[in-house]
Amino acid sequence: MSSMDLNAVEKAKIDCAEKLFNTISTANVKYHKVATYQDLIDKMNAV
């Protein structure tokens, strides 16, 4: 997303959240990082 020029603190928060969600993901619930609505649709169709 072009509007997401993040500072270091924001990037660190996102990195921590990504690690947390990857840790708590299970066989039934998976975390996926998406940047667009189409990314979301593609991930949902892959399930």
XYZ file of N, CA, C and O in Angstrom:
188
model
N 0.844 -1.181 0.000
C 0.000 0.000 0.000
C 0.887 1.240 0.000
O 1.720 1.406 0.889
N 0.702 2.084 -0.935
C 1.539 3.267 -1.048
C 1.345 4.225 0.126
O 2.241 4.978 0.466
N 0.198 4.195 0.763
C -0.058 5.107 1.873
C 0.559 4.615 3.176
O 0.464 5.279 4.188
N 1.220 3.469 3.140
C 1.752 2.900 4.368
C 3.261 3.098 4.478
O 4.025 2.154 4.510
N 3.684 4.358 4.532
C 5.075 4.677 4.808
C 5.233 4.636 6.320
O 4.922 5.591 7.020
N 5.689 3.496 6.824
C 5.706 3.254 8.254
C 7.025 3.670 8.885
O 8.087 3.500 8.299
N 6.937 4.147 10.126
C 8.166 4.442 10.844
C 8.658 3.162 11.529
O 8.002 2.120 11.477
N 9.812 3.218 12.147
C 10.434 2.031 12.739
C 9.570 1.393 13.821
O 9.500 0.158 13.912
N 8.920 2.195 14.645
C 8.071 1.664 15.715
C 6.887 0.908 15.128
O 6.549 -0.190 15.580
N 6.246 1.468 14.110
C 5.108 0.804 13.477
C 5.540 -0.505 12.829
O 4.847 -1.510 12.927
N 6.694 -0.513 12.159
C 7.209 -1.741 11.545
C 7.488 -2.798 12.598
O 7.181 -3.978 12.401
N 8.045 -2.387 13.739
C 8.326 -3.327 14.822
C 7.037 -3.935 15.370
O 6.975 -5.127 15.651
N 6.003 -3.120 15.511
C 4.709 -3.615 15.989
C 4.133 -4.643 15.026
O 3.609 -5.679 15.438
N 4.218 -4.373 13.739
C 3.706 -5.299 12.726
C 4.502 -6.596 12.748
O 3.932 -7.691 12.698
N 5.831 -6.503 12.865
C 6.670 -7.701 12.931
C 6.316 -8.556 14.149
O 6.224 -9.778 14.058
N 6.121 -7.915 15.297
C 5.744 -8.644 16.516
C 4.378 -9.310 16.364
O 4.195 -10.460 16.765
N 3.428 -8.601 15.793
C 2.090 -9.166 15.588
C 2.156 -10.349 14.636
O 1.504 -11.377 14.868
N 2.952 -10.236 13.586
C 3.095 -11.334 12.633
C 3.669 -12.576 13.314
O 3.174 -13.690 13.120
N 4.672 -12.392 14.159
C 5.262 -13.522 14.894
C 4.240 -14.138 15.840
O 4.146 -15.362 15.955
N 3.472 -13.295 16.537
C 2.446 -13.794 17.454
C 1.406 -14.620 16.710
O 1.092 -15.745 17.104
N 0.867 -14.079 15.627
C -0.175 -14.787 14.894
C 0.348 -16.065 14.252
O -0.366 -17.061 14.182
N 1.601 -16.073 13.798
C 2.181 -17.305 13.275
C 2.322 -18.346 14.376
O 2.141 -19.540 14.135
N 2.622 -17.909 15.587
C 2.757 -18.813 16.725
C 1.418 -19.425 17.122
O 1.345 -20.611 17.447
N 0.353 -18.630 17.086
C -0.945 -19.137 17.532
C -1.770 -19.749 16.402
O -2.867 -20.248 16.650
N -1.251 -19.742 15.192
C -1.954 -20.388 14.078
C -2.032 -21.887 14.338
O -1.121 -22.483 14.900
N -3.130 -22.476 13.920
C -3.336 -23.916 14.078
C -3.701 -24.515 12.725
O -3.737 -23.806 11.723
N -4.011 -25.797 12.728
C -4.431 -26.446 11.495
C -5.749 -25.851 10.984
O -5.999 -25.839 9.783
N -6.576 -25.336 11.887
C -7.882 -24.794 11.507
C -7.874 -23.289 11.281
O -8.760 -22.754 10.615
N -6.912 -22.597 11.870
C -6.850 -21.145 11.764
C -5.436 -20.758 11.356
O -4.481 -21.070 12.041
N -5.319 -20.067 10.222
C -4.016 -19.645 9.713
C -3.983 -18.131 9.554
O -4.961 -17.529 9.119
N -2.864 -17.551 9.886
C -2.630 -16.127 9.696
C -2.023 -15.911 8.319
O -1.107 -16.617 7.919
N -2.562 -14.945 7.585
C -2.016 -14.580 6.284
C -1.906 -13.071 6.215
O -2.834 -12.354 6.573
N -0.782 -12.611 5.749
C -0.569 -11.179 5.581
C -1.071 -10.781 4.192
O -0.690 -11.398 3.205
N -1.961 -9.804 4.141
C -2.487 -9.335 2.859
C -2.340 -7.821 2.789
O -2.388 -7.136 3.801
N -2.157 -7.339 1.577
C -2.003 -5.901 1.377
C -3.165 -5.308 0.593
O -3.373 -4.100 0.614
N -3.925 -6.162 -0.085
C -5.043 -5.664 -0.881
C -6.254 -6.569 -0.673
O -6.136 -7.690 -0.173
N -7.379 -6.070 -1.083
C -8.597 -6.872 -1.024
C -8.456 -8.115 -1.896
O -8.879 -9.199 -1.512
N -7.813 -7.972 -3.045
C -7.612 -9.121 -3.938
C -6.732 -10.171 -3.274
O -6.981 -11.370 -3.433
N -5.715 -9.760 -2.531
C -4.899 -10.713 -1.777
C -5.767 -11.528 -0.822
O -5.608 -12.736 -0.681
N -6.689 -10.846 -0.148
C -7.588 -11.514 0.792
C -8.458 -12.531 0.067
O -8.583 -13.686 0.495
N -9.040 -12.130 -1.040
C -9.884 -13.039 -1.828
C -9.081 -14.251 -2.285
O -9.539 -15.398 -2.188
N -7.867 -14.022 -2.755
C -7.010 -15.120 -3.224
C -6.706 -16.096 -2.086
O -6.754 -17.321 -2.282
N -6.394 -15.576 -0.895
C -6.107 -16.450 0.247
C -7.342 -17.243 0.649
O -7.252 -18.425 0.970
N -8.498 -16.610 0.626
C -9.737 -17.296 1.006
C -10.094 -18.370 -0.016
O -10.567 -19.441 0.366
N -9.864 -18.109 -1.277
C -10.162 -19.111 -2.316
C -9.208 -20.298 -2.262
O -9.552 -21.385 -2.706
N -8.028 -20.084 -1.698
C -7.038 -21.158 -1.596
C -7.361 -22.128 -0.465
O -6.817 -23.228 -0.425
N -8.254 -21.725 0.424
C -8.602 -22.575 1.588
C -9.509 -23.699 1.178
O -10.348 -23.687 0.419
